[in-house]
Short mmCIF file of N, CA and C in Angstrom, two decimals:
data_model
loop_
_atom_site.label_atom_id
_atom_site.label_comp_id
_atom_site.label_asym_id
_atom_site.label_seq_id
_atom_site.Cartn_x
_atom_site.Cartn_y
_atom_site.Cartn_z
N UNK A 1 4.37 3.44 23.18
CA UNK A 1 3.06 3.79 22.67
C UNK A 1 2.99 5.30 22.47
N UNK A 2 2.19 5.69 21.55
CA UNK A 2 2.05 7.12 21.25
C UNK A 2 0.67 7.61 21.65
N UNK A 3 0.58 8.87 22.00
CA UNK A 3 -0.71 9.45 22.33
C UNK A 3 -1.24 10.29 21.17
N UNK A 4 -0.50 10.30 20.06
CA UNK A 4 -0.95 11.05 18.89
C UNK A 4 -2.04 10.29 18.15
N UNK A 5 -2.86 11.03 17.45
CA UNK A 5 -3.91 10.43 16.65
C UNK A 5 -3.26 9.62 15.52
N UNK A 6 -3.78 8.42 15.23
CA UNK A 6 -3.17 7.56 14.20
C UNK A 6 -3.01 8.25 12.84
N UNK A 7 -3.95 9.13 12.49
CA UNK A 7 -3.83 9.83 11.21
C UNK A 7 -2.58 10.70 11.17
N UNK A 8 -2.27 11.37 12.29
CA UNK A 8 -1.07 12.19 12.35
C UNK A 8 0.19 11.34 12.28
N UNK A 9 0.15 10.19 12.91
CA UNK A 9 1.31 9.28 12.87
C UNK A 9 1.54 8.82 11.44
N UNK A 10 0.48 8.44 10.74
CA UNK A 10 0.61 8.01 9.35
C UNK A 10 1.15 9.13 8.47
N UNK A 11 0.70 10.36 8.72
CA UNK A 11 1.19 11.49 7.94
C UNK A 11 2.70 11.68 8.12
N UNK A 12 3.20 11.36 9.30
CA UNK A 12 4.64 11.47 9.55
C UNK A 12 5.41 10.44 8.71
N UNK A 13 4.86 9.24 8.53
CA UNK A 13 5.51 8.25 7.69
C UNK A 13 5.48 8.68 6.23
N UNK A 14 4.39 9.33 5.81
CA UNK A 14 4.34 9.84 4.44
C UNK A 14 5.38 10.94 4.25
N UNK A 15 5.52 11.81 5.24
CA UNK A 15 6.54 12.86 5.18
C UNK A 15 7.94 12.25 5.13
N UNK A 16 8.17 11.22 5.94
CA UNK A 16 9.48 10.55 5.95
C UNK A 16 9.76 9.90 4.60
N UNK A 17 8.73 9.35 3.97
CA UNK A 17 8.88 8.79 2.62
C UNK A 17 9.36 9.88 1.65
N UNK A 18 8.69 11.03 1.70
CA UNK A 18 9.06 12.13 0.80
C UNK A 18 10.48 12.61 1.04
N UNK A 19 10.88 12.71 2.30
CA UNK A 19 12.24 13.13 2.64
C UNK A 19 13.25 12.12 2.11
N UNK A 20 12.96 10.85 2.29
CA UNK A 20 13.83 9.80 1.78
C UNK A 20 14.00 9.88 0.27
N UNK A 21 12.91 10.10 -0.44
CA UNK A 21 12.98 10.21 -1.91
C UNK A 21 13.78 11.44 -2.32
N UNK A 22 13.56 12.56 -1.64
CA UNK A 22 14.28 13.80 -1.97
C UNK A 22 15.77 13.67 -1.73
N UNK A 23 16.15 12.90 -0.71
CA UNK A 23 17.56 12.75 -0.36
C UNK A 23 18.21 11.54 -1.02
N UNK A 24 17.45 10.79 -1.79
CA UNK A 24 18.01 9.63 -2.47
C UNK A 24 18.16 8.41 -1.59
N UNK A 25 17.56 8.42 -0.41
CA UNK A 25 17.62 7.25 0.48
C UNK A 25 16.39 6.39 0.19
N UNK A 26 16.51 5.59 -0.86
CA UNK A 26 15.38 4.82 -1.36
C UNK A 26 14.92 3.77 -0.35
N UNK A 27 15.85 3.12 0.32
CA UNK A 27 15.48 2.10 1.31
C UNK A 27 14.63 2.73 2.42
N UNK A 28 15.06 3.88 2.92
CA UNK A 28 14.32 4.60 3.95
C UNK A 28 12.94 5.00 3.42
N UNK A 29 12.90 5.49 2.20
CA UNK A 29 11.64 5.94 1.59
C UNK A 29 10.66 4.78 1.44
N UNK A 30 11.14 3.65 0.92
CA UNK A 30 10.26 2.50 0.70
C UNK A 30 9.77 1.90 2.03
N UNK A 31 10.65 1.90 3.04
CA UNK A 31 10.24 1.44 4.37
C UNK A 31 9.07 2.29 4.88
N UNK A 32 9.21 3.60 4.76
CA UNK A 32 8.17 4.50 5.26
C UNK A 32 6.90 4.42 4.43
N UNK A 33 7.02 4.19 3.14
CA UNK A 33 5.83 4.01 2.30
C UNK A 33 5.06 2.77 2.75
N UNK A 34 5.79 1.70 3.03
CA UNK A 34 5.16 0.46 3.48
C UNK A 34 4.47 0.67 4.83
N UNK A 35 5.16 1.31 5.77
CA UNK A 35 4.57 1.53 7.10
C UNK A 35 3.37 2.48 7.00
N UNK A 36 3.46 3.46 6.12
CA UNK A 36 2.34 4.38 5.89
C UNK A 36 1.10 3.61 5.43
N UNK A 37 1.26 2.73 4.45
CA UNK A 37 0.13 1.97 3.93
C UNK A 37 -0.44 1.03 4.99
N UNK A 38 0.42 0.33 5.70
CA UNK A 38 -0.03 -0.57 6.76
C UNK A 38 -0.76 0.21 7.84
N UNK A 39 -0.21 1.35 8.23
CA UNK A 39 -0.84 2.18 9.25
C UNK A 39 -2.22 2.66 8.83
N UNK A 40 -2.33 3.10 7.59
CA UNK A 40 -3.64 3.57 7.10
C UNK A 40 -4.66 2.43 7.13
N UNK A 41 -4.24 1.25 6.74
CA UNK A 41 -5.14 0.09 6.73
C UNK A 41 -5.64 -0.21 8.15
N UNK A 42 -4.71 -0.28 9.09
CA UNK A 42 -5.08 -0.66 10.45
C UNK A 42 -5.71 0.46 11.27
N UNK A 43 -5.60 1.69 10.80
CA UNK A 43 -6.18 2.81 11.54
C UNK A 43 -7.46 3.34 10.91
N UNK A 44 -8.04 2.55 10.02
CA UNK A 44 -9.39 2.85 9.56
C UNK A 44 -9.55 3.77 8.38
N UNK A 45 -8.54 3.92 7.54
CA UNK A 45 -8.71 4.71 6.32
C UNK A 45 -9.70 3.96 5.42
N UNK A 46 -10.34 4.70 4.54
CA UNK A 46 -11.24 4.05 3.58
C UNK A 46 -10.45 3.02 2.78
N UNK A 47 -11.06 1.89 2.59
CA UNK A 47 -10.36 0.79 1.91
C UNK A 47 -9.99 1.13 0.47
N UNK A 48 -10.84 1.87 -0.22
CA UNK A 48 -10.50 2.25 -1.59
C UNK A 48 -9.29 3.17 -1.61
N UNK A 49 -9.11 3.98 -0.57
CA UNK A 49 -7.92 4.83 -0.48
C UNK A 49 -6.67 4.00 -0.21
N UNK A 50 -6.82 2.97 0.62
CA UNK A 50 -5.69 2.08 0.90
C UNK A 50 -5.26 1.38 -0.39
N UNK A 51 -6.23 0.90 -1.16
CA UNK A 51 -5.93 0.24 -2.43
C UNK A 51 -5.20 1.21 -3.36
N UNK A 52 -5.70 2.43 -3.45
CA UNK A 52 -5.06 3.44 -4.31
C UNK A 52 -3.63 3.73 -3.85
N UNK A 53 -3.44 3.91 -2.55
CA UNK A 53 -2.10 4.18 -2.02
C UNK A 53 -1.13 3.06 -2.34
N UNK A 54 -1.58 1.82 -2.14
CA UNK A 54 -0.69 0.68 -2.41
C UNK A 54 -0.34 0.59 -3.88
N UNK A 55 -1.27 0.94 -4.75
CA UNK A 55 -0.98 0.91 -6.19
C UNK A 55 0.05 1.97 -6.57
N UNK A 56 -0.06 3.14 -5.98
CA UNK A 56 0.90 4.21 -6.25
C UNK A 56 2.30 3.81 -5.79
N UNK A 57 2.40 3.34 -4.56
CA UNK A 57 3.72 2.99 -4.03
C UNK A 57 4.29 1.74 -4.69
N UNK A 58 3.42 0.82 -5.12
CA UNK A 58 3.91 -0.38 -5.78
C UNK A 58 4.71 -0.03 -7.03
N UNK A 59 4.25 0.94 -7.78
CA UNK A 59 4.96 1.35 -9.01
C UNK A 59 6.40 1.76 -8.68
N UNK A 60 6.57 2.50 -7.61
CA UNK A 60 7.92 2.92 -7.24
C UNK A 60 8.73 1.75 -6.70
N UNK A 61 8.09 0.85 -5.99
CA UNK A 61 8.80 -0.30 -5.45
C UNK A 61 9.29 -1.21 -6.58
N UNK A 62 8.50 -1.30 -7.63
CA UNK A 62 8.94 -2.06 -8.81
C UNK A 62 10.12 -1.35 -9.46
N UNK A 63 9.99 -0.04 -9.64
CA UNK A 63 11.04 0.75 -10.29
C UNK A 63 12.37 0.63 -9.54
N UNK A 64 12.33 0.63 -8.21
CA UNK A 64 13.55 0.58 -7.41
C UNK A 64 13.88 -0.84 -6.92
N UNK A 65 13.14 -1.83 -7.45
CA UNK A 65 13.41 -3.24 -7.16
C UNK A 65 13.36 -3.58 -5.65
N UNK A 66 12.35 -3.07 -4.99
CA UNK A 66 12.14 -3.38 -3.57
C UNK A 66 11.04 -4.43 -3.47
N UNK A 67 11.42 -5.67 -3.77
CA UNK A 67 10.46 -6.77 -3.87
C UNK A 67 9.78 -7.07 -2.54
N UNK A 68 10.54 -7.09 -1.45
CA UNK A 68 9.94 -7.45 -0.17
C UNK A 68 8.86 -6.44 0.23
N UNK A 69 9.18 -5.16 0.15
CA UNK A 69 8.20 -4.12 0.50
C UNK A 69 6.99 -4.20 -0.42
N UNK A 70 7.25 -4.48 -1.68
CA UNK A 70 6.15 -4.61 -2.66
C UNK A 70 5.25 -5.78 -2.29
N UNK A 71 5.85 -6.90 -1.90
CA UNK A 71 5.04 -8.06 -1.52
C UNK A 71 4.17 -7.76 -0.31
N UNK A 72 4.71 -7.01 0.65
CA UNK A 72 3.93 -6.65 1.84
C UNK A 72 2.72 -5.81 1.46
N UNK A 73 2.91 -4.81 0.61
CA UNK A 73 1.76 -3.98 0.28
C UNK A 73 0.80 -4.68 -0.68
N UNK A 74 1.30 -5.66 -1.45
CA UNK A 74 0.38 -6.45 -2.27
C UNK A 74 -0.56 -7.26 -1.39
N UNK A 75 -0.03 -7.85 -0.32
CA UNK A 75 -0.87 -8.60 0.62
C UNK A 75 -1.89 -7.65 1.25
N UNK A 76 -1.44 -6.46 1.59
CA UNK A 76 -2.32 -5.46 2.17
C UNK A 76 -3.43 -5.07 1.18
N UNK A 77 -3.06 -4.87 -0.09
CA UNK A 77 -4.06 -4.51 -1.10
C UNK A 77 -5.07 -5.63 -1.28
N UNK A 78 -4.61 -6.88 -1.32
CA UNK A 78 -5.53 -8.00 -1.47
C UNK A 78 -6.48 -8.08 -0.27
N UNK A 79 -5.95 -7.84 0.92
CA UNK A 79 -6.82 -7.84 2.12
C UNK A 79 -7.86 -6.73 2.01
N UNK A 80 -7.44 -5.55 1.58
CA UNK A 80 -8.39 -4.43 1.43
C UNK A 80 -9.45 -4.75 0.38
N UNK A 81 -9.02 -5.34 -0.75
CA UNK A 81 -9.98 -5.69 -1.80
C UNK A 81 -10.95 -6.77 -1.31
N UNK A 82 -10.46 -7.70 -0.53
CA UNK A 82 -11.33 -8.73 0.04
C UNK A 82 -12.37 -8.09 0.95
N UNK A 83 -11.94 -7.17 1.79
CA UNK A 83 -12.88 -6.49 2.68
C UNK A 83 -13.86 -5.61 1.91
N UNK A 84 -13.40 -4.99 0.85
CA UNK A 84 -14.31 -4.19 0.02
C UNK A 84 -15.42 -5.08 -0.53
N UNK A 85 -15.05 -6.27 -0.95
CA UNK A 85 -16.03 -7.19 -1.51
C UNK A 85 -17.10 -7.56 -0.49
N UNK A 86 -16.76 -7.54 0.81
CA UNK A 86 -17.71 -7.88 1.85
C UNK A 86 -18.35 -6.65 2.48
N UNK A 87 -18.06 -5.48 1.97
CA UNK A 87 -18.58 -4.24 2.54
C UNK A 87 -20.02 -4.01 2.11
N UNK A 88 -20.77 -3.34 2.94
CA UNK A 88 -22.13 -2.92 2.59
C UNK A 88 -22.13 -1.55 1.92
N UNK A 89 -20.97 -0.90 1.86
CA UNK A 89 -20.86 0.43 1.28
C UNK A 89 -20.77 0.32 -0.24
N UNK A 90 -21.81 0.75 -0.98
CA UNK A 90 -21.79 0.61 -2.44
C UNK A 90 -20.68 1.43 -3.11
N UNK A 91 -20.19 2.47 -2.44
CA UNK A 91 -19.12 3.28 -3.02
C UNK A 91 -17.79 2.53 -3.07
N UNK A 92 -17.65 1.49 -2.25
CA UNK A 92 -16.40 0.76 -2.19
C UNK A 92 -16.39 -0.50 -3.06
N UNK A 93 -17.49 -0.79 -3.76
CA UNK A 93 -17.54 -1.98 -4.61
C UNK A 93 -17.04 -1.65 -6.01
N UNK A 94 -15.76 -1.33 -6.12
CA UNK A 94 -15.23 -0.90 -7.42
C UNK A 94 -14.26 -1.88 -8.04
N UNK A 95 -13.86 -2.94 -7.34
CA UNK A 95 -12.88 -3.87 -7.86
C UNK A 95 -13.31 -5.30 -7.65
N UNK A 96 -12.90 -6.15 -8.57
CA UNK A 96 -13.10 -7.59 -8.42
C UNK A 96 -11.84 -8.14 -7.80
N UNK A 97 -11.88 -8.43 -6.50
CA UNK A 97 -10.66 -8.79 -5.79
C UNK A 97 -10.07 -10.12 -6.27
N UNK A 98 -10.89 -11.05 -6.72
CA UNK A 98 -10.34 -12.31 -7.22
C UNK A 98 -9.56 -12.09 -8.51
N UNK A 99 -10.10 -11.29 -9.40
CA UNK A 99 -9.40 -11.01 -10.66
C UNK A 99 -8.09 -10.27 -10.38
N UNK A 100 -8.12 -9.32 -9.46
CA UNK A 100 -6.89 -8.59 -9.11
C UNK A 100 -5.86 -9.52 -8.48
N UNK A 101 -6.30 -10.42 -7.61
CA UNK A 101 -5.39 -11.37 -6.98
C UNK A 101 -4.75 -12.29 -8.00
N UNK A 102 -5.53 -12.75 -8.97
CA UNK A 102 -4.99 -13.63 -10.03
C UNK A 102 -3.96 -12.88 -10.88
N UNK A 103 -4.25 -11.62 -11.20
CA UNK A 103 -3.30 -10.82 -11.99
C UNK A 103 -1.99 -10.63 -11.23
N UNK A 104 -2.09 -10.32 -9.94
CA UNK A 104 -0.88 -10.13 -9.13
C UNK A 104 -0.06 -11.41 -9.05
N UNK A 105 -0.72 -12.54 -8.86
CA UNK A 105 -0.03 -13.81 -8.78
C UNK A 105 0.68 -14.12 -10.10
N UNK A 106 -0.02 -13.93 -11.21
CA UNK A 106 0.57 -14.19 -12.53
C UNK A 106 1.77 -13.28 -12.77
N UNK A 107 1.64 -12.00 -12.42
CA UNK A 107 2.73 -11.04 -12.60
C UNK A 107 3.94 -11.42 -11.76
N UNK A 108 3.72 -11.82 -10.51
CA UNK A 108 4.82 -12.22 -9.63
C UNK A 108 5.53 -13.46 -10.16
N UNK A 109 4.77 -14.42 -10.68
CA UNK A 109 5.36 -15.64 -11.23
C UNK A 109 6.20 -15.31 -12.46
N UNK A 110 5.69 -14.44 -13.34
CA UNK A 110 6.44 -14.06 -14.53
C UNK A 110 7.72 -13.31 -14.20
N UNK A 111 7.67 -12.44 -13.18
CA UNK A 111 8.84 -11.67 -12.80
C UNK A 111 9.90 -12.52 -12.11
N UNK A 112 9.48 -13.61 -11.47
CA UNK A 112 10.44 -14.44 -10.77
C UNK A 112 11.15 -15.42 -11.69
N UNK A 113 10.63 -15.59 -12.90
CA UNK A 113 11.27 -16.51 -13.88
C UNK A 113 12.50 -15.93 -14.49
#
């Protein structure tokens, strides 16, 4: 267990992602991107920020063909969008989570063919 604040721990995973990308260690970078997104979700980052982060990293995961990591953050994004839909915060009501989920499912089916 760590005694550091969760935000600092997440920042370390983001730093590790950047180091991995700079050194060409894509597997290490994608692992840290995934852990960074999961950490932010579970440590109380704003849900719209979690959605944005997952969208940014998903593009790179597609580019580098890291399907498993991409699937993990897609589940995370759908969970965040679902929670946004149930939020009382009007600033977070920016996405239709059902439409996004259908698009993701259709895209995954097309890519697997």
